[in-house]
Amino acid sequence: MLKVGLILYSVRGEMEKDPIGTVEKVAGMGYKYLEVCNHNAINDPGCGFGVDAPALKHAFDEKSAQVISAHVFPFEKSDMQAVIRYNQTLGNHNIVNPMGKFSTYDDLMRQCENFNRWGKICREEGMTYLYHNHDHEYRTFGGKAILDLIAENTDPDYLSFELDTFWTMRAAVDPVEQMKKMGGRIKLIHQKDFAWDSMAPLNTIGITPEEREMKGEVGMDGNSDYAKKGGKFSQEALDEQRRIRNTAFAEIGTGIMHIQEIIDAANRYTDAGYIILEQDYTRMKSQFDSVEKSMQAFKKFNGIEWN
């Protein structure tokens, strides 16, 4: 049965102001399984907000919460050994690469070699290395999706997956069918909801084979402005996101996604231990209000547990 978790990206604005207080707040709400999110890994091997591991671990322990995973971006430019040591101190065993950038088929194959190499290092340290998808991993080379090519060209012992069902759906792929296909290599699930009144289109990459085939580059890596700015977008990009892109995100249970079907499929077909709320953006007054609203909706579903 899936346990419900929360990625701290969902409350990143609060984390920036008071990381320890934010952890205590969301754990006090009832989110006892937390995923750390570090989008400042060039400068900080920890949680991304300059908190040393013992202090953060103490905050979790005080609220009887635990770290179940950590996003580290840009992973390829991080101090990998420092990242591993930090997370070992937290008691975490899952390291997630949350974003890749892809251009050519040969480039993808080189990255698969890196995924295997990094995953082997993590495994030797008692960690599981995972890749988290967005929509662009469903673009294709020769008709085959990047995500499927990654799975085929990496060692299951060295690379697992955190399936983001929202981005899978927006790439015109049924999350249930993707879970059937990837099976036990899926160890974690990311869940959000798609707003019924979104100004942004549901489908992001097209339907026809011609539309979906790779052209140019997709994704972000450690050379992106976002990575260099420590996980921050430019003001121009933020303005555009607020105007259109961000309207797609809704709290759990208020949108159009078939979340009970996703929970059922995750329990049936995958080895996922957690379904983790990732609230990219909210229209609510505060990020705390947003994750609390999603918590109440999550409690109406079957096949999940909190403790």
CSV table of C-alpha atoms in Angstrom, one decimal, residues 53-159:
chain,number,residue,atom,x,y,z
A,53,ALA,CA,22.4,17.7,7.8
A,54,PRO,CA,22.3,17.2,11.6
A,55,ALA,CA,20.1,20.2,12.2
A,56,LEU,CA,17.6,19.1,9.5
A,57,LYS,CA,17.6,15.6,10.8
A,58,HIS,CA,16.8,16.9,14.3
A,59,ALA,CA,13.8,18.8,12.9
A,60,PHE,CA,12.5,15.6,11.2
A,61,ASP,CA,13.0,13.6,14.3
A,62,GLU,CA,11.3,16.1,16.5
A,63,LYS,CA,8.1,15.7,14.4
A,64,SER,CA,8.5,11.9,14.0
A,65,ALA,CA,9.0,12.5,10.2
A,66,GLN,CA,11.5,11.0,7.9
A,67,VAL,CA,13.3,11.8,4.6
A,68,ILE,CA,12.3,9.3,2.0
A,69,SER,CA,14.0,10.8,-1.1
A,70,ALA,CA,16.0,13.8,-2.3
A,71,HIS,CA,15.9,15.7,-5.6
A,72,VAL,CA,19.3,17.0,-6.6
A,73,PHE,CA,19.6,19.4,-9.5
A,74,PRO,CA,21.8,19.8,-11.5
A,75,PHE,CA,23.0,16.3,-10.4
A,76,GLU,CA,25.8,16.2,-12.9
A,77,LYS,CA,27.4,19.3,-11.5
A,78,SER,CA,26.9,18.4,-7.8
A,79,ASP,CA,29.6,17.1,-5.4
A,80,MET,CA,28.2,13.6,-5.6
A,81,GLN,CA,30.0,12.2,-2.5
A,82,ALA,CA,29.0,15.2,-0.4
A,83,VAL,CA,25.4,14.7,-1.6
A,84,ILE,CA,25.5,11.1,-0.6
A,85,ARG,CA,27.0,11.8,2.8
A,86,TYR,CA,24.4,14.5,3.5
A,87,ASN,CA,21.6,12.2,2.7
A,88,GLN,CA,23.1,9.3,4.6
A,89,THR,CA,23.1,11.6,7.7
A,90,LEU,CA,19.4,12.3,7.0
A,91,GLY,CA,18.7,8.5,6.8
A,92,ASN,CA,17.6,8.8,3.2
A,93,HIS,CA,18.3,6.1,0.6
A,94,ASN,CA,16.8,7.6,-2.6
A,95,ILE,CA,18.6,10.1,-4.8
A,96,VAL,CA,16.6,11.5,-7.7
A,97,ASN,CA,17.9,13.3,-10.8
A,98,PRO,CA,14.8,15.5,-11.4
A,99,MET,CA,15.6,16.8,-14.9
A,100,GLY,CA,17.6,15.9,-18.0
A,101,LYS,CA,18.4,17.8,-21.2
A,102,PHE,CA,18.5,15.8,-24.4
A,103,SER,CA,19.4,16.7,-28.0
A,104,THR,CA,20.5,13.8,-30.2
A,105,TYR,CA,20.2,10.0,-29.9
A,106,ASP,CA,24.0,9.7,-29.4
A,107,ASP,CA,23.7,12.3,-26.6
A,108,LEU,CA,21.0,10.3,-25.0
A,109,MET,CA,23.1,7.1,-25.1
A,110,ARG,CA,26.0,9.0,-23.5
A,111,GLN,CA,23.6,10.1,-20.7
A,112,CYS,CA,22.4,6.6,-20.2
A,113,GLU,CA,26.1,5.6,-19.6
A,114,ASN,CA,26.3,8.3,-17.0
A,115,PHE,CA,23.1,7.2,-15.4
A,116,ASN,CA,24.6,3.7,-15.0
A,117,ARG,CA,27.9,5.1,-13.7
A,118,TRP,CA,26.2,7.4,-11.2
A,119,GLY,CA,23.7,4.7,-10.2
A,120,LYS,CA,26.6,2.2,-9.5
A,121,ILE,CA,28.2,4.7,-7.2
A,122,CYS,CA,25.0,5.3,-5.3
A,123,ARG,CA,24.3,1.6,-5.0
A,124,GLU,CA,27.8,1.0,-3.6
A,125,GLU,CA,26.9,3.6,-0.9
A,126,GLY,CA,23.6,1.9,-0.1
A,127,MET,CA,21.5,4.4,-2.1
A,128,THR,CA,19.0,4.0,-5.0
A,129,TYR,CA,19.4,6.4,-7.9
A,130,LEU,CA,16.2,7.4,-9.7
A,131,TYR,CA,15.3,9.5,-12.7
A,132,HIS,CA,12.2,11.8,-12.6
A,133,ASN,CA,10.4,12.5,-15.8
A,134,HIS,CA,8.7,15.6,-17.2
A,135,ASP,CA,6.8,15.7,-20.5
A,136,HIS,CA,9.8,16.1,-22.7
A,137,GLU,CA,11.0,12.5,-22.0
A,138,TYR,CA,8.0,11.4,-24.1
A,139,ARG,CA,9.5,13.0,-27.2
A,140,THR,CA,10.8,10.3,-29.6
A,141,PHE,CA,13.8,9.2,-31.5
A,142,GLY,CA,12.7,7.0,-34.3
A,143,GLY,CA,9.3,6.7,-32.8
A,144,LYS,CA,10.5,5.5,-29.4
A,145,ALA,CA,10.1,7.7,-26.3
A,146,ILE,CA,13.2,9.0,-24.6
A,147,LEU,CA,11.9,7.6,-21.3
A,148,ASP,CA,11.5,4.2,-22.8
A,149,LEU,CA,15.0,4.4,-24.4
A,150,ILE,CA,16.5,5.4,-21.0
A,151,ALA,CA,14.8,2.3,-19.4
A,152,GLU,CA,16.1,0.0,-22.2
A,153,ASN,CA,19.7,1.3,-22.1
A,154,THR,CA,20.3,1.4,-18.3
A,155,ASP,CA,20.8,-1.3,-15.8
A,156,PRO,CA,17.8,-1.9,-13.5
A,157,ASP,CA,20.3,-2.4,-10.6
A,158,TYR,CA,21.6,1.2,-11.2
A,159,LEU,CA,18.6,3.2,-12.3
